[in-house]
Short mmCIF file of C-alpha atoms in Angstrom, two decimals:
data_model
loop_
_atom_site.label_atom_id
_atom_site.label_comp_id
_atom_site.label_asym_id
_atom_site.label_seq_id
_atom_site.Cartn_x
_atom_site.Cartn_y
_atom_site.Cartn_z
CA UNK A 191 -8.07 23.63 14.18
CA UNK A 192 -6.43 22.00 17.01
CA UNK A 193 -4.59 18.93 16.24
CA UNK A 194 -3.18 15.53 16.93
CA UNK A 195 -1.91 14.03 14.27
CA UNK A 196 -1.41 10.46 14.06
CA UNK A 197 1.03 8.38 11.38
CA UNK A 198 4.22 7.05 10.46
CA UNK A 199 5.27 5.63 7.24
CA UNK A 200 5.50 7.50 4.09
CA UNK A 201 2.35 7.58 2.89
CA UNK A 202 1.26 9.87 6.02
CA UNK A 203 4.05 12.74 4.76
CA UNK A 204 1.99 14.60 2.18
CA UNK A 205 -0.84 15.04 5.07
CA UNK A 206 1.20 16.31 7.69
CA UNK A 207 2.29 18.58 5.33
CA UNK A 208 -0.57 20.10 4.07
CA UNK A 209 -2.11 20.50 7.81
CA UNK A 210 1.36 22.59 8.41
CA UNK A 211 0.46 24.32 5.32
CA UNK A 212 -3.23 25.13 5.80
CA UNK A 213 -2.02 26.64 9.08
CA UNK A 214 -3.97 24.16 11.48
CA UNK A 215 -2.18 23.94 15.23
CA UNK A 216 -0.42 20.82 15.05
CA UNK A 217 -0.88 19.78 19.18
CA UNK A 218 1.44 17.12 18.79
CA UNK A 219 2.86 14.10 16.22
CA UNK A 220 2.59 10.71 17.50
CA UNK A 221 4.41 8.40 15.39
CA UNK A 222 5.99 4.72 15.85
CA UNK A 223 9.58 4.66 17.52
CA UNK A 224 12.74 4.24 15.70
CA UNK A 225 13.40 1.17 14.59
CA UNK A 226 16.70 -0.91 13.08
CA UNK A 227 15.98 -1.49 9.52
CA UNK A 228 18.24 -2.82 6.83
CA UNK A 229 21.11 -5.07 6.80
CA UNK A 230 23.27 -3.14 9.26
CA UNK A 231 20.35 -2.72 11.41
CA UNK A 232 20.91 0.97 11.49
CA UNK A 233 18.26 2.81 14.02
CA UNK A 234 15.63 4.50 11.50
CA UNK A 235 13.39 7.37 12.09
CA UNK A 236 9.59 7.24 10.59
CA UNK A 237 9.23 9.54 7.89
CA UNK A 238 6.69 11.52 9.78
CA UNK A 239 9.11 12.10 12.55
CA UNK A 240 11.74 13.47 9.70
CA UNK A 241 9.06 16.39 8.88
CA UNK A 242 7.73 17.00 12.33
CA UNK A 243 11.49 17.81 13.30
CA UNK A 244 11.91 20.25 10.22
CA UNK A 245 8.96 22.39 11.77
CA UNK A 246 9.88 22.04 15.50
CA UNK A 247 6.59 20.35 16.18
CA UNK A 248 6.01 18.13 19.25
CA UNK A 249 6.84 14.17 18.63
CA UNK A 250 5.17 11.46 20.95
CA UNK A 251 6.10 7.55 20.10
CA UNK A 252 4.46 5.65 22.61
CA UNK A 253 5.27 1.74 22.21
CA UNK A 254 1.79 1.16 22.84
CA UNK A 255 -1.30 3.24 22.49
CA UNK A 256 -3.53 0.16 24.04
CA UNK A 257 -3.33 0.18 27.61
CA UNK A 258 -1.00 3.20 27.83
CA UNK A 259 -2.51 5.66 30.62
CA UNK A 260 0.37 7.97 30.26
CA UNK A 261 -0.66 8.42 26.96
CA UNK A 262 -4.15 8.62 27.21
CA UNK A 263 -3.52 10.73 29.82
CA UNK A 264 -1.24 13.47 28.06
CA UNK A 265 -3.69 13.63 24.64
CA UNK A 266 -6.25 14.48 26.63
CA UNK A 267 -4.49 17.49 28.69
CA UNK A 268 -3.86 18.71 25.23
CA UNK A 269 -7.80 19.20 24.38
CA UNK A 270 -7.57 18.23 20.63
CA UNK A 271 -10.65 19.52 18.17
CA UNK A 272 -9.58 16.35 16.00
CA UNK A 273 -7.24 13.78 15.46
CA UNK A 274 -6.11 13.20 12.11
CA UNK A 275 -4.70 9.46 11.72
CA UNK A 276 -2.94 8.27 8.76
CA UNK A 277 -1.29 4.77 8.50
CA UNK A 278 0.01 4.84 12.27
CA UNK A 279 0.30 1.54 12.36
CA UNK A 280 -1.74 0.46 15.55
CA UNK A 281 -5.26 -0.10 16.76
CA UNK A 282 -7.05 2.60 18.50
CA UNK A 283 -8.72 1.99 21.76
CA UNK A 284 -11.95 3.24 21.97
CA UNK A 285 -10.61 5.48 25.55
CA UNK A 286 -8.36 7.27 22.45
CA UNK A 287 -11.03 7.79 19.74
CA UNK A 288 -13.35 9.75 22.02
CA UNK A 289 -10.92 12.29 23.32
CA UNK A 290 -11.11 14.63 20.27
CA UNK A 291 -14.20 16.81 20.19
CA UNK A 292 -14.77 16.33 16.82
CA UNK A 293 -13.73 12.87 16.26
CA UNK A 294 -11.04 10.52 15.06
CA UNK A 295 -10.28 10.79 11.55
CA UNK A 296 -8.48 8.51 9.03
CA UNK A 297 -7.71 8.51 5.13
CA UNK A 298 -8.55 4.72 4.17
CA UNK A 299 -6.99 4.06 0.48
CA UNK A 300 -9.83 2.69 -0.81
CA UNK A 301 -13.21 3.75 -1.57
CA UNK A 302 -15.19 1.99 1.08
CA UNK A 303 -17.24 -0.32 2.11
CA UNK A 304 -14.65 -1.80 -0.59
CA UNK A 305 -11.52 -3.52 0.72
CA UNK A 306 -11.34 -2.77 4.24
CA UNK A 307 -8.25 -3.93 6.09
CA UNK A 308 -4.22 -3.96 5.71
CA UNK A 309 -3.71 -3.95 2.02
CA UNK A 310 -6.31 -1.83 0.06
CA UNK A 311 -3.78 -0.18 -2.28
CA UNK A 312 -2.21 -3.88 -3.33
CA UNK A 313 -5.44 -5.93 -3.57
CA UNK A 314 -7.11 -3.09 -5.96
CA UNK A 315 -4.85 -4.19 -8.57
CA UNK A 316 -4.83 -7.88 -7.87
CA UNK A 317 -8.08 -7.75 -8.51
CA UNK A 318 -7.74 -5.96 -11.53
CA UNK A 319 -10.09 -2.74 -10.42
CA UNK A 320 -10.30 -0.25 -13.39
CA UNK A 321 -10.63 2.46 -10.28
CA UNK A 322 -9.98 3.06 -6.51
CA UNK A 323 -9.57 6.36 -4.68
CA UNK A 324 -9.73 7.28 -0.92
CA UNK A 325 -12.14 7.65 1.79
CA UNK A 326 -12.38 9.90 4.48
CA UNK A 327 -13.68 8.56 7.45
CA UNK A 328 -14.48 8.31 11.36
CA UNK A 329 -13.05 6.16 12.90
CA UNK A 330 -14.86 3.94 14.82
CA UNK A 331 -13.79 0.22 17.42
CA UNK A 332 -14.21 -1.58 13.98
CA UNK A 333 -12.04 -2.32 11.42
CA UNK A 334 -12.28 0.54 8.87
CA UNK A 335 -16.05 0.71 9.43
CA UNK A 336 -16.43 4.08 10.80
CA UNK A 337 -19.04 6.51 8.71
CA UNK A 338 -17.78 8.06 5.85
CA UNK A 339 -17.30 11.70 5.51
CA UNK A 340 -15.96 12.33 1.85
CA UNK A 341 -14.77 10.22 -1.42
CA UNK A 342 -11.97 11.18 -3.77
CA UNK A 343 -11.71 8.57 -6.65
CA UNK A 344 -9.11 7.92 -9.41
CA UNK A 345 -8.16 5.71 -12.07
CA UNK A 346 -5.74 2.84 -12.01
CA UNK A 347 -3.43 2.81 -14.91
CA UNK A 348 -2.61 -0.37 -16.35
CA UNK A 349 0.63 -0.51 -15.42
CA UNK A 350 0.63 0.73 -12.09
CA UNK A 351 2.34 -0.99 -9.24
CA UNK A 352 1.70 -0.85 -5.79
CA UNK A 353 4.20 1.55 -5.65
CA UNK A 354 3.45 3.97 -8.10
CA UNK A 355 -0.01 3.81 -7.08
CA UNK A 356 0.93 3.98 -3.36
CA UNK A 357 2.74 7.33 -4.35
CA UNK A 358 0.09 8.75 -5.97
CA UNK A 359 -2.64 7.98 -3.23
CA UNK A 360 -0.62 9.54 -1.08
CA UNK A 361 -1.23 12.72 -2.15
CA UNK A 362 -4.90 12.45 -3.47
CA UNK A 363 -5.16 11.47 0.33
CA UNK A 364 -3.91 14.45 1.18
CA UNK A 365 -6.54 16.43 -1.23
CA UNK A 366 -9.67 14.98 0.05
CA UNK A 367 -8.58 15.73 3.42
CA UNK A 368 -8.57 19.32 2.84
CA UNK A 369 -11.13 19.19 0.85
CA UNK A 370 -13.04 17.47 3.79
CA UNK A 371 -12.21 19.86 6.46
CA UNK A 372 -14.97 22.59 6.61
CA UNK A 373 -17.14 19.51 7.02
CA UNK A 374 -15.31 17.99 9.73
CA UNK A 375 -15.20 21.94 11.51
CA UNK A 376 -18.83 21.96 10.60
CA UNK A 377 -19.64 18.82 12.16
CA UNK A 378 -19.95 16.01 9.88
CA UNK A 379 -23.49 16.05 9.32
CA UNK A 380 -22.39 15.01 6.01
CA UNK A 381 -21.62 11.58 7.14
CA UNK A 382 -22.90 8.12 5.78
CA UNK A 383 -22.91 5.14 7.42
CA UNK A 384 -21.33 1.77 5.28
CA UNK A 385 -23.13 -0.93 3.64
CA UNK A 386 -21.69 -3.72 5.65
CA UNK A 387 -23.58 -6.40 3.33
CA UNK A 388 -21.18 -4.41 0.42
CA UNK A 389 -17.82 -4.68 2.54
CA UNK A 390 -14.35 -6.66 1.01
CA UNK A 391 -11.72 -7.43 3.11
CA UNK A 392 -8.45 -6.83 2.03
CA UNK A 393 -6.21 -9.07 3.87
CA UNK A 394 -2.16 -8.80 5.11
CA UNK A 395 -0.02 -9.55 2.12
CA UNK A 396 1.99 -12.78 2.65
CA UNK A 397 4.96 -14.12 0.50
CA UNK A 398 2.96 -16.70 -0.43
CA UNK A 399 1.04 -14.93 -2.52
CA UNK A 400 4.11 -14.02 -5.19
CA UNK A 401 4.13 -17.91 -6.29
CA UNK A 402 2.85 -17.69 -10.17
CA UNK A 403 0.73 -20.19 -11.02
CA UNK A 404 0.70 -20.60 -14.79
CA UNK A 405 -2.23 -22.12 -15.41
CA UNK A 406 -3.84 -18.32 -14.67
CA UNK A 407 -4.91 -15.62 -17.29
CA UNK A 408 -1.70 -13.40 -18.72
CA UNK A 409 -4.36 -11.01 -17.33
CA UNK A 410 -4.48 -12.33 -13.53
CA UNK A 411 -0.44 -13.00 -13.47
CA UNK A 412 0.24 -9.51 -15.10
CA UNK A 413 -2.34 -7.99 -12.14
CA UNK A 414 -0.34 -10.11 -9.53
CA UNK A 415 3.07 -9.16 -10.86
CA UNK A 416 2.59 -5.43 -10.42
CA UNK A 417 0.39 -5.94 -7.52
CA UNK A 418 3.27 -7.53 -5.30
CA UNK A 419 5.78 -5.19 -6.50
CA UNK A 420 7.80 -3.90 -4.48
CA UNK A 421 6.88 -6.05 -1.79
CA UNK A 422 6.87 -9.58 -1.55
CA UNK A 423 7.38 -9.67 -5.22
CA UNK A 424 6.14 -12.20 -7.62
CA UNK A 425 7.93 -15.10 -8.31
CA UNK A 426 8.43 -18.38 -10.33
CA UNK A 427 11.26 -21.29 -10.60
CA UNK A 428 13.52 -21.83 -13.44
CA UNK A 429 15.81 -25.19 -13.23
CA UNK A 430 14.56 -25.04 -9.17
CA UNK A 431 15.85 -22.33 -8.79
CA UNK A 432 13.99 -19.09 -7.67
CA UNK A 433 13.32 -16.17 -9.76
CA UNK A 434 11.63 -12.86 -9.13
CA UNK A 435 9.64 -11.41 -11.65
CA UNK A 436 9.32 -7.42 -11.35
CA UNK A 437 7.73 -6.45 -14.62
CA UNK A 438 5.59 -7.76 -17.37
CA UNK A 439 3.74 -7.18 -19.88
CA UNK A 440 0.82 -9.44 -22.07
CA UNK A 441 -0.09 -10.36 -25.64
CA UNK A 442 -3.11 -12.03 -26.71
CA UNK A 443 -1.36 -15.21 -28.70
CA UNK A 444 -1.70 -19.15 -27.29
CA UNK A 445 0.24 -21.81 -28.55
CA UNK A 446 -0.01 -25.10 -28.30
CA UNK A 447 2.06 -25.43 -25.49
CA UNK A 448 1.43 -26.60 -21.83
CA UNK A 449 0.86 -23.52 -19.27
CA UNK A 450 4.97 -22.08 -18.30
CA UNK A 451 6.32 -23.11 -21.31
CA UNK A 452 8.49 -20.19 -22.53
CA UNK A 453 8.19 -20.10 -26.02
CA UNK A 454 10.58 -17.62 -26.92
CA UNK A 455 13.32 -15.29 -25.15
CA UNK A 456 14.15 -12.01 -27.49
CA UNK A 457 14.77 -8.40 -26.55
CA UNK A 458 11.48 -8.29 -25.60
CA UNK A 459 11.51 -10.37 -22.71
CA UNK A 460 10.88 -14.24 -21.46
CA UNK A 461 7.47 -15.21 -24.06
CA UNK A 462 5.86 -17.89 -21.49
CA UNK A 463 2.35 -19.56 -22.42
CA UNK A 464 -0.19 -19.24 -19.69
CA UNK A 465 -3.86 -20.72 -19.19
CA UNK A 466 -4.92 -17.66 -21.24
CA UNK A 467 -2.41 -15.87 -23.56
CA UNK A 468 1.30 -15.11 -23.40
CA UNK A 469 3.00 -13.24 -20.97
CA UNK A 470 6.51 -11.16 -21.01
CA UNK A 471 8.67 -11.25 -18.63
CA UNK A 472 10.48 -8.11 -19.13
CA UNK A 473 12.60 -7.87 -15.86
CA UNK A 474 13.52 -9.98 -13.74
CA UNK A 475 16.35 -11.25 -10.67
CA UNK A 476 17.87 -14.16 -10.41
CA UNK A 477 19.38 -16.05 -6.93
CA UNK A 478 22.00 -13.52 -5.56
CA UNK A 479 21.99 -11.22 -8.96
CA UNK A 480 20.55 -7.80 -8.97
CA UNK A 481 16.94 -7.13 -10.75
CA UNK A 482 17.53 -6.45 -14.45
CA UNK A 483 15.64 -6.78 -17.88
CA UNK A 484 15.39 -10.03 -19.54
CA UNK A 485 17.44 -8.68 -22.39
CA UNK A 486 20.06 -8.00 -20.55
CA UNK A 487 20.33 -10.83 -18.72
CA UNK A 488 20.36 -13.54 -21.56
CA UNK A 489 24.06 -11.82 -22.93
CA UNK A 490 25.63 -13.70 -19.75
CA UNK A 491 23.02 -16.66 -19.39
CA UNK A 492 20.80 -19.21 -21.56
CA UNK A 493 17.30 -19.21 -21.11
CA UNK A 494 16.44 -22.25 -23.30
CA UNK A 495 13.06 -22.42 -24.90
CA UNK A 496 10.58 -25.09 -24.09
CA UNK A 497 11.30 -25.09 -20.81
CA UNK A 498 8.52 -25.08 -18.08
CA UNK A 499 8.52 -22.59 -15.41
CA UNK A 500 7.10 -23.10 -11.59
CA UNK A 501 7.33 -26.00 -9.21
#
């Protein structure tokens, strides 16, 4: 087939890659422009720009799609069968999604109506969901609420992350798309239109959301602890003073102790009471130190039980 593809971070890679693999005529890559990342604000390529380069393919990053007639005007000369969109990182106009023949099509990581929006991957664990998966899908002016074309679901492990389940997405994303296509060249008559009365929305992920509150389940904090990692990252006070927690890790036990207390510090981890249960903090990052396991940290620094963590 004839396509644009659409994406930039990535979690787009494993897509591209399989189009280029499966042979498809990739019309052109439009991707987000380079941008200074890091601490020495060093000009960055997207990811999907690294892999379009390795196969000579032809890169457009447009600082706007909305509004952009040059654009809209070059996609179309092109004549694309489909347009294959995958985390680009801006809202279509609706002057975009009609110019492929056979629509607009997007890999949502979730399995909708279920958490539409930014965060899908992130709030799937938050929530504690046993499962998620992806869902291929048309794309429509609304946010993620486009028919659905084809469902690929998997389990969350109980001590995924956002990244590690991010990475593996990634690639089942990949797998339904392919899977997907002779419906997509066929058509779509395959297509189902969403349950809007069943829709979540999964909202951006703020900073604010890494404060622990200790009055929680072990359950919910362990949930929001790999949830938030690695970005914002969850995080609680010791002495006032800030302290990221990265990994964790729960046993049924309560004590008599109020919620944050940290009952004991071994080479386990940090053993802190919470609403519901103990949890261990196994690694963690104190101000201006690098992330590191509990154990490791005590040799150089007291942790003194009976303390209460938070605000």
């Amino acid at each position: 087939m004839n396509i644009i593809f659409m994406g930039t971070p990535d979690f787009s890679v494993p897509t591209l890659q399989m189009l280029i693999d499966e042979g498809h005529n990739i019309l052109a890559v439009v991707t987000q422009p380079d941008r200074p990342k890091g601490r020495g604000n060093k000009v960055l390529m997207p990811p999907v720009k690294e892999l379009a380069l390795k196969y000579d393919l032809p890169i457009l990053q447009p600082e706007r799609v909305k509004g952009n007639e040059e654009f809209l005007n070059h996609i179309k000369t092109l004549n694309p069968d489909v347009m294959v969109v995958v985390a680009y990182g801006q809202i279509l106009p609706e002057s975009v999604l009609e110019v492929p023949s056979l629509g607009c099509i997007n890999i949502h990581g979730s399995l909708l109506p279920k958490y539409r929006g930014a965060a899908p991957i992130q709030w799937s664990i938050l929530n504690e969901e046993a499962e998620t998966g992806v869902t291929i899908m048309y794309m429509d002016k609304g946010m993620d609420t486009g028919d659905m074309l084809y469902k690929k679901s998997m389990p969350i492990d109980p001590t995924d992350t956002y990244e590690t389940l991010h990475d593996k997405m990634k690639v089942v994303g990949a797998e339904a798309l392919k899977a997907a296509f002779p419906m997509i060249q066929a058509g779509g008559q395959e297509r189902q239109k969403q349950d809007d009365d069943q829709a979540t929305y999964a909202s951006m992920i703020q900073k604010a959301l890494g404060e622990i509150r200790w009055e929680k389940s072990n359950h919910e904090i362990n949930a929001q602890v790999r949830g938030l990692n690695p970005w914002p990252v969850a995080y609680t006070y010791y002495e006032g003073q800030p302290i990221k927690v990265w990994q964790t890790s729960m046993t049924n036990e309560n004590t008599q102790y109020a919620p944050g207390t940290i009952i004991e510090v071994d080479k386990l981890g940090m053993h802190v009471q919470t609403g519901s249960g103990i949890l261990i903090i196994e690694e963690m990052q104190a101000p201006n130190k690098k992330r590191m396991p509990v154990s490791e940290y005590i040799k150089g620094n007291s942790i003194e039980k009976g303390r209460l963590l938070g605000n």
